Structure formats: structure tokens, C-alpha cells
Coordinates of C-alpha atoms in Angstrom, one line a residue:
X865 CA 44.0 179.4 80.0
X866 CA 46.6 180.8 82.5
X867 CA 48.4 183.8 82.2
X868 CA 51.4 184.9 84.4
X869 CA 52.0 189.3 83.4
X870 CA 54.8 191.2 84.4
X871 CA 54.3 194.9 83.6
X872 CA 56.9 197.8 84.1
X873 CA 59.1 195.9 86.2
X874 CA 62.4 198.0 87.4
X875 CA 65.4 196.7 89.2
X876 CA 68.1 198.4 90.0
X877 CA 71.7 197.3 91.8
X878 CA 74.2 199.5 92.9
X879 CA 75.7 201.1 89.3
X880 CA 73.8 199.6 87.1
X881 CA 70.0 198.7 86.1
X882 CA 69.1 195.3 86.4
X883 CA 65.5 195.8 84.5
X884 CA 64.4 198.9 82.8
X885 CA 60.5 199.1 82.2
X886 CA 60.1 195.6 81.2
X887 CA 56.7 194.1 81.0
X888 CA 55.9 190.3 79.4
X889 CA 53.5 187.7 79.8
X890 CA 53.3 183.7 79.2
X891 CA 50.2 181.9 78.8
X892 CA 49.8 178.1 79.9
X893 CA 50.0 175.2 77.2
X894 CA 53.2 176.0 76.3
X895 CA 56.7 176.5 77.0
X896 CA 58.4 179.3 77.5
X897 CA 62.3 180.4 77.0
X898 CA 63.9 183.1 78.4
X899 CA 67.3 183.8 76.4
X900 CA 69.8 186.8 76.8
X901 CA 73.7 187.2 77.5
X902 CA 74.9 187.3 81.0
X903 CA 73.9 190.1 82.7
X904 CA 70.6 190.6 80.3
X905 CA 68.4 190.5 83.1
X906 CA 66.3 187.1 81.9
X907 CA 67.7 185.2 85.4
X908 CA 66.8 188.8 87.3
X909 CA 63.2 188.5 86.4
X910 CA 62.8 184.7 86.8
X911 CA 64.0 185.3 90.7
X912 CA 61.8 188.1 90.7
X913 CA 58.7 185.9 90.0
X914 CA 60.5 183.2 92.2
X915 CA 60.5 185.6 95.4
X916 CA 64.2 185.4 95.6
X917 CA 65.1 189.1 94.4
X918 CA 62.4 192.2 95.5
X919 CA 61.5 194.6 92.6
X920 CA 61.9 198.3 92.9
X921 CA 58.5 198.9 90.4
X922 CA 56.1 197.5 88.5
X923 CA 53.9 194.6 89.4
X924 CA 52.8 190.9 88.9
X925 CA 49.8 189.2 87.9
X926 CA 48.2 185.7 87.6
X927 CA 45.4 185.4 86.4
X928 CA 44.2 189.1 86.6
X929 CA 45.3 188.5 90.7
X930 CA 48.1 190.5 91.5
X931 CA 51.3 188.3 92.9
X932 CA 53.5 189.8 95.8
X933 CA 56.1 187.1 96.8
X934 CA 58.3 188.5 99.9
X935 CA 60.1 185.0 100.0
X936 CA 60.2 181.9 97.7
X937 CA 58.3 179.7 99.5
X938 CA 55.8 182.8 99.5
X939 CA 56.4 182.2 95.5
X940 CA 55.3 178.8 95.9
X941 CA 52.0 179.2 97.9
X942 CA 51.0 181.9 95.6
X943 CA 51.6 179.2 92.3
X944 CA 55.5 179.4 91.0
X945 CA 57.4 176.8 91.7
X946 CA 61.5 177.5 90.7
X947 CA 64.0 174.5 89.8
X948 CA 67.4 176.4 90.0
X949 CA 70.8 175.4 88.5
X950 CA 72.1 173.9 91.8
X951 CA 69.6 171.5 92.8
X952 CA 68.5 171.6 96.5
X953 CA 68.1 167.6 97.4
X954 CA 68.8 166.9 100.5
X955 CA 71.5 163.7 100.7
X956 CA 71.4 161.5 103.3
X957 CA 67.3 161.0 103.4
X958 CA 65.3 159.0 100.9
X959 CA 63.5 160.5 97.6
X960 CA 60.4 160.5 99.4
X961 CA 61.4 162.7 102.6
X962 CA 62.8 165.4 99.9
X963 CA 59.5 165.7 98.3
X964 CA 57.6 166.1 101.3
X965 CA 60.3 167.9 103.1
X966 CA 58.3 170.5 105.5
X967 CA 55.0 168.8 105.0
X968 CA 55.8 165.2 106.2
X969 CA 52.2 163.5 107.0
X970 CA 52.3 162.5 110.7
X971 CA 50.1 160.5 112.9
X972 CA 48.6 162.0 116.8
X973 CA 51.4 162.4 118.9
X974 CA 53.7 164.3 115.6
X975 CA 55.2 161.0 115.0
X976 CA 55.3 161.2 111.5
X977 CA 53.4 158.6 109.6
X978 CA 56.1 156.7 107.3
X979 CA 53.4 154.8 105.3
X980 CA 51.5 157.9 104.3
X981 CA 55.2 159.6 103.2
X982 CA 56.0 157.1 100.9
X983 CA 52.4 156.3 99.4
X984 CA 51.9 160.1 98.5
X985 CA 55.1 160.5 97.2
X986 CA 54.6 157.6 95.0
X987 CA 51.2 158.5 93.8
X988 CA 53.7 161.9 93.2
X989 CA 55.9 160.3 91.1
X990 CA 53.1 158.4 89.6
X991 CA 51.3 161.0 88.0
X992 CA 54.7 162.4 86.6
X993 CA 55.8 158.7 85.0
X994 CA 58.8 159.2 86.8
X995 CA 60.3 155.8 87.5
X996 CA 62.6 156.3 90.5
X997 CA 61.9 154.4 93.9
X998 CA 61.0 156.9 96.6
X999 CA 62.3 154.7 99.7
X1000 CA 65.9 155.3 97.4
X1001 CA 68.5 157.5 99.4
X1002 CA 69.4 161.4 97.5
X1003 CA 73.2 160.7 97.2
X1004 CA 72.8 157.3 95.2
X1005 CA 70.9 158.9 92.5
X1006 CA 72.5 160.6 89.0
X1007 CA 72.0 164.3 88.4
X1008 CA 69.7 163.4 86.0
X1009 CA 67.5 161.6 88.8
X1010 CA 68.0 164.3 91.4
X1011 CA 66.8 166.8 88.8
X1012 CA 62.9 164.6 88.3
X1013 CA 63.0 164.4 91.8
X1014 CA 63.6 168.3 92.3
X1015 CA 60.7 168.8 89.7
X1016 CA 58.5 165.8 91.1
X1017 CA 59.0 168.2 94.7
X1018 CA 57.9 171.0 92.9
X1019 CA 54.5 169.4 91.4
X1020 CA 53.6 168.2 94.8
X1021 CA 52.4 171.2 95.3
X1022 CA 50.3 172.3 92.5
X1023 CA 51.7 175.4 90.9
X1024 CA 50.6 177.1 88.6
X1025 CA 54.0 178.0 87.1
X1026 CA 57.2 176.2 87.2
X1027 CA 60.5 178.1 86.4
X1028 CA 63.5 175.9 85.1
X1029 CA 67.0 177.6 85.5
X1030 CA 69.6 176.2 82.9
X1031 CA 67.7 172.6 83.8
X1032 CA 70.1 170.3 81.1
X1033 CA 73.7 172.1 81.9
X1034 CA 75.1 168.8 83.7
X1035 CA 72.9 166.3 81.3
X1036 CA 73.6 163.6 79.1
X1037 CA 71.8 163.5 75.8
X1038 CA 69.6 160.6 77.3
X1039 CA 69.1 162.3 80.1
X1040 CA 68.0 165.9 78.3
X1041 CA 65.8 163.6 76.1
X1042 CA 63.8 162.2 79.5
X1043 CA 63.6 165.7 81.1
X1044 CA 62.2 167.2 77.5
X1045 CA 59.5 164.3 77.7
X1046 CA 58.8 165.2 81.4
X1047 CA 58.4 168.7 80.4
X1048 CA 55.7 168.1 77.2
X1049 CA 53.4 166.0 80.0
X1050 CA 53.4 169.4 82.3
X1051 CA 52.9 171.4 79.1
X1052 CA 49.8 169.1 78.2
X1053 CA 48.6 169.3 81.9
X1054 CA 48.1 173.4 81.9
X1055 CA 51.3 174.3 83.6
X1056 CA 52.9 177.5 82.2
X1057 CA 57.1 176.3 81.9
X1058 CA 59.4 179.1 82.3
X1059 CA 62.7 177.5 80.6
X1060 CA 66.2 179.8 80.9
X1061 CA 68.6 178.3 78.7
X1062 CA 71.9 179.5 77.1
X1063 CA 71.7 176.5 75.2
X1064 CA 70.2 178.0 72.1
X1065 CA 70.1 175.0 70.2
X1066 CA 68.0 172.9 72.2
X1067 CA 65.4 175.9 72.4
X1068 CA 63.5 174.2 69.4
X1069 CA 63.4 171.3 70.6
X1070 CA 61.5 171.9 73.8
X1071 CA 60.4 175.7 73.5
X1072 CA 57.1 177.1 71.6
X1073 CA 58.1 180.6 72.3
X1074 CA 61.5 182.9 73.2
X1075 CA 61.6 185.6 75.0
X1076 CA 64.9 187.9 74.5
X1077 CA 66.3 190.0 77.5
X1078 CA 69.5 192.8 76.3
X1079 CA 71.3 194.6 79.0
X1080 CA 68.0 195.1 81.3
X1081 CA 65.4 195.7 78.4
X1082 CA 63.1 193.0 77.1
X1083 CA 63.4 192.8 73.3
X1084 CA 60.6 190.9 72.6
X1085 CA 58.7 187.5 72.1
X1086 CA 59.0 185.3 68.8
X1087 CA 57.6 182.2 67.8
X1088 CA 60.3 179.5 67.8
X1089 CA 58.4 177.7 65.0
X1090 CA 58.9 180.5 62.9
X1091 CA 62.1 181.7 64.0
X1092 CA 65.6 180.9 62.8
X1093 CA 68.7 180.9 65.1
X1094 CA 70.3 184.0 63.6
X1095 CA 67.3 185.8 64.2
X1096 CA 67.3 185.1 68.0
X1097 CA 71.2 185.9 67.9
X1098 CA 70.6 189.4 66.6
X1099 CA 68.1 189.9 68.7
X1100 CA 70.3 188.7 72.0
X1101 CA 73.3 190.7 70.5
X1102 CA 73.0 192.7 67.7
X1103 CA 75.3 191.7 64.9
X1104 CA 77.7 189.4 66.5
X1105 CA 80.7 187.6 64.8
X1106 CA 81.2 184.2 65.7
X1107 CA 85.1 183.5 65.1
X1108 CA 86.7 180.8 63.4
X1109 CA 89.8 178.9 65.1
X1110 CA 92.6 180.8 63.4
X1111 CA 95.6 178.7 62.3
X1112 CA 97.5 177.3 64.9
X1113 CA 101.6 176.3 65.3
X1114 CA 101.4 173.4 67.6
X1115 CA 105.5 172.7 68.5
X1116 CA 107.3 169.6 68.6
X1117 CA 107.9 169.7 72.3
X1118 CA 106.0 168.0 74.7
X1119 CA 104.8 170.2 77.4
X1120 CA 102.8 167.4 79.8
X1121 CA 102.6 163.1 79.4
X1122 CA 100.3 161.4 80.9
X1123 CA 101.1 157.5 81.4
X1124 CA 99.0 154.9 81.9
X1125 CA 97.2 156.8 84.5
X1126 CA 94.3 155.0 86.7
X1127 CA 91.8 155.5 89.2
X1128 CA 89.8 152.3 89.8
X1129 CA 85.9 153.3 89.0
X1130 CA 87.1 156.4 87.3
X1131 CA 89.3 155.6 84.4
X1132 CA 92.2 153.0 83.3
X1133 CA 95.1 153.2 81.9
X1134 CA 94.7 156.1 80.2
X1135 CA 98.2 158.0 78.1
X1136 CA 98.4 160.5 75.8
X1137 CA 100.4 163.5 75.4
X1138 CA 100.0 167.5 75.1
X1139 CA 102.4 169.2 72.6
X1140 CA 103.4 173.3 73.2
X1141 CA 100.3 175.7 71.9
X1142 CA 98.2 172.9 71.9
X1143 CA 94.1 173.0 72.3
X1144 CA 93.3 169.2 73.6
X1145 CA 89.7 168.4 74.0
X1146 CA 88.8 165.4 75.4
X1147 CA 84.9 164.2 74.6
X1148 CA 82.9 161.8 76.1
X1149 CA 79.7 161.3 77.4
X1150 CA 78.9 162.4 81.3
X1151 CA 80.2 159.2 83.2
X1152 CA 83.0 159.1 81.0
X1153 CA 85.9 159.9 83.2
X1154 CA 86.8 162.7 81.4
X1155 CA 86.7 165.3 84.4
X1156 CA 88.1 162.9 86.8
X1157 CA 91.0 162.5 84.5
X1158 CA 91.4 166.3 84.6
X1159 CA 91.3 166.6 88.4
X1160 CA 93.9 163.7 89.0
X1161 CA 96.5 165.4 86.5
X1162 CA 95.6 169.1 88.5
X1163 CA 96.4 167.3 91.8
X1164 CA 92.9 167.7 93.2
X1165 CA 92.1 164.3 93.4
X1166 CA 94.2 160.8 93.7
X1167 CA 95.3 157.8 91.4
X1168 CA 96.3 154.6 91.9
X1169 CA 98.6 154.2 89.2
X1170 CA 100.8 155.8 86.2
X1171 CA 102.8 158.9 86.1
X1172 CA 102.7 162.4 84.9
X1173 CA 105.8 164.0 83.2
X1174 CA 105.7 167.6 82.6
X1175 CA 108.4 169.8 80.7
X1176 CA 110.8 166.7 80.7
X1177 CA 110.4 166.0 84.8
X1178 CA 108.5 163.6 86.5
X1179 CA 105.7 164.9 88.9
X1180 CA 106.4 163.5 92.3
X1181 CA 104.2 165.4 94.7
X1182 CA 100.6 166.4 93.6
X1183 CA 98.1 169.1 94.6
X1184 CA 96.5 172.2 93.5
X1185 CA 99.3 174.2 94.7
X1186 CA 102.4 172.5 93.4
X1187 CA 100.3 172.6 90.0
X1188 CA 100.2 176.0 90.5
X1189 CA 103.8 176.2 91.1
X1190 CA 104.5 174.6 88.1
X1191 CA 102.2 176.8 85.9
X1192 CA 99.8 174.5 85.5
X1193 CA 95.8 176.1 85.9
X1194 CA 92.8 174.6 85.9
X1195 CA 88.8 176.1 85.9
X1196 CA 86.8 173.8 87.2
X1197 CA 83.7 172.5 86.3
X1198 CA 81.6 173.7 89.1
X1199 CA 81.9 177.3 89.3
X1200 CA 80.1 178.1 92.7
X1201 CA 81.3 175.5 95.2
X1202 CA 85.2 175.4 93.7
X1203 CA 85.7 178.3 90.9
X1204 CA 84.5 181.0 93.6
X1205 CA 84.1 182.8 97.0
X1206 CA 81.1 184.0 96.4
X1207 CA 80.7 186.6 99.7
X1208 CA 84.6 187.8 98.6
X1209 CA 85.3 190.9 96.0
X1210 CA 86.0 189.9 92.6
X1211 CA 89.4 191.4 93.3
X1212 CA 90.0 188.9 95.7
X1213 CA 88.6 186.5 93.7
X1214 CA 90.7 187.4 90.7
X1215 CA 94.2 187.0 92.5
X1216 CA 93.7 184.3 95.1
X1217 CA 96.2 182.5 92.6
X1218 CA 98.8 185.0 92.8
X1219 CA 97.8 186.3 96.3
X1220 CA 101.2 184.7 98.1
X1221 CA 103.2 187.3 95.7
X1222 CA 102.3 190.2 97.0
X1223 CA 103.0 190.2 100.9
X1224 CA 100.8 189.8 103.6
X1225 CA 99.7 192.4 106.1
X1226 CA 100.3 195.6 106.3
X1227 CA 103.0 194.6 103.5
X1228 CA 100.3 193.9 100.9
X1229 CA 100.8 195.4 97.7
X1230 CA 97.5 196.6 96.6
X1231 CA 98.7 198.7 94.0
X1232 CA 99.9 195.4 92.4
X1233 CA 96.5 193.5 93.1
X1234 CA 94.4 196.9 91.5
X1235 CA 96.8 196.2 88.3
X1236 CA 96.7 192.6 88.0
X1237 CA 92.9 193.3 88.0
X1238 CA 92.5 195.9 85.6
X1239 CA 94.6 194.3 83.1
X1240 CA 92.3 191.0 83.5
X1241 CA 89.1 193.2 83.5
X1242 CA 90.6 194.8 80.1
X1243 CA 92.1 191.8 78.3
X1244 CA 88.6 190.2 79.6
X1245 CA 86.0 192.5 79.0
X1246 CA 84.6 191.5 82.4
X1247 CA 81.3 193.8 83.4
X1248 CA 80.9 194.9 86.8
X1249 CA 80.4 198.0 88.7
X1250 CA 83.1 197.9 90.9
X1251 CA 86.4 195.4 91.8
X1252 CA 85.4 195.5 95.5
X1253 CA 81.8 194.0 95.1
X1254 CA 81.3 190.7 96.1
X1255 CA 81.4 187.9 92.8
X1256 CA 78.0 186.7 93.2
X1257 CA 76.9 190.2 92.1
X1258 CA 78.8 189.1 88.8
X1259 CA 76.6 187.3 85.8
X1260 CA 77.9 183.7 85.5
X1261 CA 79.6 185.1 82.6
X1262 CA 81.6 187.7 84.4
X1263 CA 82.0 185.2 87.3
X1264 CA 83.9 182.4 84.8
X1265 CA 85.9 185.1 83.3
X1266 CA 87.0 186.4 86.6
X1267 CA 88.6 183.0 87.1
X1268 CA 89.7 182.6 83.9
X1269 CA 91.4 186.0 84.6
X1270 CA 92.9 184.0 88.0
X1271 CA 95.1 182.2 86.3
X1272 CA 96.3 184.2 83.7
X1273 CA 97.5 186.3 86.4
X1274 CA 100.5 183.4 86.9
X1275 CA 101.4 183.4 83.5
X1276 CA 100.9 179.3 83.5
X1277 CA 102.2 177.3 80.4
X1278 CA 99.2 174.6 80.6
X1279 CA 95.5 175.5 81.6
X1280 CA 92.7 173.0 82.1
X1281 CA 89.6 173.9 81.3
X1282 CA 86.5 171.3 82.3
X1283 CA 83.1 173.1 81.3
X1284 CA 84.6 176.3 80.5
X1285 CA 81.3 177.3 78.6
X1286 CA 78.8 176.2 81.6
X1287 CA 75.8 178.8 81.4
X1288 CA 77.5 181.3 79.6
X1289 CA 76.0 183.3 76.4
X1290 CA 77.7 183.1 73.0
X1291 CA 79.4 186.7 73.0
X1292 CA 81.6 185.2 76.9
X1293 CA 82.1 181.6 75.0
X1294 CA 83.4 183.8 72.1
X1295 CA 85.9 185.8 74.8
X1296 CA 87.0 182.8 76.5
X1297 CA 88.1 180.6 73.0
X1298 CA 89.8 183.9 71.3
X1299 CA 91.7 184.1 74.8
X1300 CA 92.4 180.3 73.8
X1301 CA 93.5 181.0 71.1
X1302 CA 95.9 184.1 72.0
X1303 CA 97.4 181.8 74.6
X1304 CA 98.2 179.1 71.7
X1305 CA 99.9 181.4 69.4
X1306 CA 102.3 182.1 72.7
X1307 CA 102.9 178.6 73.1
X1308 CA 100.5 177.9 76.1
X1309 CA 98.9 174.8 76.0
X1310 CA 95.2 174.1 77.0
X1311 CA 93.1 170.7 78.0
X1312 CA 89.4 171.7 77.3
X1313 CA 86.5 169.1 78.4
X1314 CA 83.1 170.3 77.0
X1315 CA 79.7 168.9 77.4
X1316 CA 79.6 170.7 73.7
X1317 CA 80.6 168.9 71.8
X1318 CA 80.1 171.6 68.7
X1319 CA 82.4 173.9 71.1
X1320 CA 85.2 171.1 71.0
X1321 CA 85.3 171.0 67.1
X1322 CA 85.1 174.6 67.1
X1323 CA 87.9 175.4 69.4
X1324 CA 90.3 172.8 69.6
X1325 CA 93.8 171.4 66.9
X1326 CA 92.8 167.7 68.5
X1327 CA 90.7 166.0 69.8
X1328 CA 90.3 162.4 72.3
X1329 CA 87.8 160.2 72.6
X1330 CA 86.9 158.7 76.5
X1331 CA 84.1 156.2 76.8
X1332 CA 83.7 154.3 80.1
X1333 CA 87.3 155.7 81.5
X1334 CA 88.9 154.6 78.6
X1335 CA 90.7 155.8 76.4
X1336 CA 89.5 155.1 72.7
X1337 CA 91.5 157.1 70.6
X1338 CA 92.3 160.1 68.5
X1339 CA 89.0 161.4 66.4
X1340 CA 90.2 162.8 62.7
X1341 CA 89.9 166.3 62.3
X1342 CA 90.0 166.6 58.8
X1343 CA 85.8 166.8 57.8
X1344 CA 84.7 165.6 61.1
X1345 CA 81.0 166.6 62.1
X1346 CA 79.5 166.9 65.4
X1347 CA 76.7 163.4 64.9
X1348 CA 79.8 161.4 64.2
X1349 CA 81.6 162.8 67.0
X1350 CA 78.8 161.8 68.9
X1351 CA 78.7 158.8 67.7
X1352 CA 82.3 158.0 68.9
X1353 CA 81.3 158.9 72.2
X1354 CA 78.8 156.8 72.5
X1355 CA 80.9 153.7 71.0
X1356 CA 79.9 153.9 67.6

């Protein structure tokens, strides 16, 4: 049996303490979830294994040898292997050449020897069951695809330890089904799985045990088999309230109308319409259009066909920033390459909606900026040390709420939200739907897409159906569970 230790590990970042004392250790033959809120310190100690962040105390072991990786590919020679959030495929080379990338066999001369790539990386994939062709290029594969590749990569190399960082946040259902299955084989093999996930419910599913991480400390280890969600909850929060939708006025007046709107490979024909203090969600399964819908009625991509009315006027000219003009927001689904700057401050970050209203130069108002952000930080409850670090100091948490934060800053009468819950803990999905809600009551109306499909009953007055960029329909509130809104999304 394997055993990876951490004992008295200490980080610290400028004002505040990333890990305090925390020692834990994970055995092979099983998997292994790390849970906590944003800014915990669960994702701090998994980089800390990975090489990717240097502790200030406390070491590692594996295998009663002592680990000290300077760099993550000194992580890997030493055993751990780390799949991170954003994959790392390469596009424009086959399946193969990412595998191998680094190590390519090659023949005298350093030509590289093609035949030898593609029979090792098959014999690879072979041992794994994965059934993807390895001559096949990155950028025609899903996200589910790239994901066994990124894990088949990993393998090559024979760790010991393979960390997963929130592997099923852009899956399908299928596709979470043939990663979990993936997962049980490496189990079965001796590999000790490292799995952070905010989604708690899966945890039982695929986890045998659950480590909990609060503000830096480690709380302790449970048996999932013998563990009941509130339990873990408590432990991740203390007593935390999860709030009911209150009752919501939706007006008479139609804020935005969408009219047989289409995008050929995207979606068709699709019309429906958003009423004042509306919560819209639109559900469907990943491939369902839902998000491209989204982005064509923001502006930040094109359609073909159909109109867009909003407060009584038609839309003529369409972009981000004439939706912005118009008050309508939108948080994107993927945070780090368009919800952020991640080298910026969070002020920064926080206004860049709003930045044109307050001069340039030596004319800039900063008083106004330090107000627009305190008020966001308050009404928010966003964590950070300071309003001039740079965002990607921020928990993902803190990051989505800073953009949230963005737009409220305009004051916009419609916000889209696609994802809004992407790798965020309970106690910031709670935040974000009460400032939902708040916006409701004051007649702001809100589009939410959500992979959650529990979060969609739970938030939103309505919601639609999409299934192969269609349009289906209106799903009945009244009595409606989660399995039969599933079962709409899938055509049933």
C-alpha cells in the first residue's frame, strides 16, 4: 500500500494564511476528495503536492521518502501527476503527440520515429480502455475526450498519485459517468486519486473518503460511506442556511424578445420572451445550444437570422458594448479567459464595465472607482486582502463575485448568467442567488444557464427546455423534480 503524508504544512500570502499546521495523508486503493469553500485552502495544498505553489513549513512524504517538488514537472518525476481545471491539450497536433509531448521516441539522426509515437500511445490508451484514435487532431475532440486524453498523458508516466482539480465542471452526465469508470480502473490499479470537487453530490458516487479544508485548517477525514451530506456541510461551514427562492412579482412588461433567432450548427428558430423581475433558466444538456443562445443575444457572437427586441425597440447593432449601453450584463461561462484579467487588480477588474465613466488620465476619478468597489465588496461579501492585488490571488469564488460585482456597478435591467455556479462552494452559490433574488424584487431581470440543474429549480420563476438548439418548451413548475427535469433534457 501507498501512502502520500503531509505533516505541518504552513502557507502564507500576503494578509492572510493560506494553511495553518495542516497535516493529512491518503493511502492507495481508493479515492480521495478534497472539499472546502473558496479560499479553504483544499486547491492550496493540491498545488503544493503538484509543485506549482512552494510551502513556507512542514514537509511531504511518499512512501516514508520525503517529496520536495521545486516545479511540477519535478511533481511528476517524483510520482504526482495533476489534471487541473483548464486542460493543457495542445490543438493543432494529434492525440498521440500530446501524450508524448517532451518525450517523442525518435530514430539516429533526432528524427522522431512516428511509428513508435503512435504504437506507445496506443498501447497508452489501451491499458486505460480509452477508445479515442491517437492519429485524431486535439481541436476535433469534446471536452470530455480532451479530459481522458489529459489523464491518459498523465498515466504515461507512471505516477504514483494523480490529482484531479474540479475534473466534471464542463461534463455531460454521460460524460461524468465514463470519467467515474475511468477513475474505479486507476483505483483498482494502486493509484492514490486526489479528487477536488465543489460538486458535493457526486462525492458519493466516486469518493471512498473526504477530506474537509475551513479557512486554512484541515477539519478532518470521514468515511463517505458513513457520512451524510449535512454532515460534510457542517463540517465545510458550520451551520449554514441554505435559502429558499422567496416569492417573486414577475410584471406584465416585457423587458427582452427573442424571435426566431438562429445560428446554423448552434440553434434554430428559437423565441421566447423575458418579463420585468424575471429568473429565466434555460436547461439542456452540454451541446444544447443553450450558451450559444446566450452569447448571440449579449452580442459576443453572430446569427443568421431573427431579431431581438428589448424594452419595446428593436436591437439593430450588436456587441458587448452596445449591450452594455443598454443595461444588458452578462457573466460568462469561462471565468479565466473572458470573466477576468487575471495579472490586473480586482479593482480594476471590478469596474472595467463602468471604467469609461470616470475620466481617463490624470482625470480619473479614483475616489469613485475605491467606492464603486467597496460597495460591491460589501453587498458581496468578497474576501481578499487588499483591492489592488491582482484577481488570480482571489478564490474562484471571490473571482466570480468580483464580476458579478462588474456589472452591478451599471445598474443593468437584464443580466445573463451562463454557469454562474462554476467551481464555487455552497456559502458563494448562496450569495450570488440571494443577489438574484434582490435584483428581482427591483424589477431586474436575469437569464441563468446552469449545468445544475437542482440550482435552476432552486433559483429560478421559469424555466426552458433546449435540446439539440431547439427550443422544446416551457417545463411546469408546479411539483417539478430534478430526474424529470432531466429527463426533458434529454428528450424524454
Amino acid at each position: 500500500m501507498s501512502v502520500l503524508k503531509a505533516e505541518h504544512i504552513y502557507k502564507y500570502y500576503p494578509g492572510t494564511t493560506a494553511l495553518d499546521d495542516v497535516s493529512a495523508s491518503f493511502e492507495s486503493g481508493k479515492i480521495h476528495a478534497f472539499v472546502g469553500k473558496n479560499g479553504s485552502g483544499k486547491s492550496t495544498l493540491l498545488k503544493i503536492f503538484a509543485g506549482a505553489v512552494e510551502r513556507d513549513g512542514g514537509s511531504l512524504w511518499l512512501d516514508e521518502k520525503e517529496l520536495d517538488p521545486k516545479s511540477p514537472m519535478d511533481a511528476t518525476k517524483q510520482g504526482i501527476a495533476t489534471i487541473y481545471q483548464e486542460l493543457s491539450m495542445i490543438p493543432g497536433i494529434t492525440v498521440a503527440e500530446n501524450i508524448l509531448i517532451g518525450r517523442l521516441p525518435q530514430r539516429k539522426g533526432g528524427l522522431i520515429d512516428w511509428k513508435s509515437v503512435y504504437a506507445e500511445a496506443e498501447e497508452c490508451m489501451k491499458k486505460l480502455e480509452i477508445d479515442i484514435p491517437v492519429r485524431a487532431m486535439v481541436e476535433e475532440l469534446t471536452v470530455s475526450q480532451c479530459q481522458m486524453v489529459e489523464i491518459a498523458k498523465a498515466m504515461s508516466q507512471n505516477p504514483r498519485v494523480l490529482q484531479l482539480d474540479e475534473p466534471t465542471s464542463a461534463l455531460s452526465q454521460s460524460e461524468v459517468k465514463t470519467l467515474f469508470r475511468l477513475l474505479r480502473r486507476l483505483k483498482e490499479q494502486g493509484v492514490i486519486i486526489i479528487y477536488v470537487s465543489h460538486r458535493l453530490q457526486e462525492l458519493w458516487e466516486i469518493a471512498d473518503t473526504c477530506t474537509v479544508f475551513r479557512d486554512g485548517h484541515y477539519v478532518g477525514t470521514c468515511d463517505l460511506a458513513e457520512t451524510e451530506r449535512r454532515q460534510i456541510l457542517k463540517m465545510m461551514f458550520g451551520d449554514v442556511a441554505i435559502s429558499s427562492r422567496p416569492s417573486l412579482t414577475v410584471g406584465e412588461e416585457t423587458v427582452l424578445s427573442v424571435k426566431d433567432l438562429s445560428s446554423e450548427g448552434k440553434f434554430e428558430k428559437v423565441s421566447f420572451e423575458l418579463k420585468k423581475g424575471e429568473v429565466l433558466g434555460l436547461a439542456g444538456m452540454l451541446g444544447s445550444g443553450r450558451s450559444e443562445l446566450l452569447r448571440a443575444i449579449f452580442g459576443a457572437d453572430a446569427f443568421d437570422s431573427g431579431e431581438i427586441w428589448y424594452e419595446g425597440g428593436q436591437i439593430k447593432k450588436f456587441s458587448p458594448e452596445n449591450s452594455r449601453k443598454l443595461g444588458i450584463a452578462m457573466v460568462s461561462e469561462d471565468r479565466k479567459s473572458e470573466g477576468i484579467i487575471a495579472d490586473d487588480s480586482i479593482a480594476l477588474n471590478m469596474t472595467l464595465a463602468s471604467i469609461d465613466d470616470m475620466g481617463k488620465g490624470f482625470r480619473f476619478d479614483y475616489n469613485k472607482q475605491a467606492a464603486m468597489v467597496e460597495e460591491q465588496t460589501k453587498r458581496l461579501q468578497i474576501k481578499m486582502a487588499s483591492s489592488r492585488d491582482a484577481i488570480h490571488s482571489l478564490s474562484g469564488g471571490n473571482q466570480q463575485k468580483v464580476i458579478v460585482g462588474r456589472w452591478l456597478n451599471i445598474d443593468p435591467h437584464v443580466i445573463i448568467f451562463d454557469e454562474p455556479s462554476r467551481g464555487i462552494d455552497v456559502e458563494a452559490k448562496q450569495q450570488i442567488f440571494k443577489i438574484v433574488w434582490e435584483l428581482s424584487k427591483k424589477g431586474v431581470s436575469s437569464i441563468i444557464v446552469s449545468s445544475e440543474l437542482e440550482e435552476l429549480l432552486e433559483v429560478c420563476t421559469r424555466i426552458l427546455i433546449m435540446q439539440g438548439g431547439t427550443l422544446l418548451g416551457e417545463a411546469l413548475m408546479e411539483g417539478l423534480t430534478v430526474d424529470e427535469l432531466y429527463l426533458m433534457c434529454m428528450g424524454g
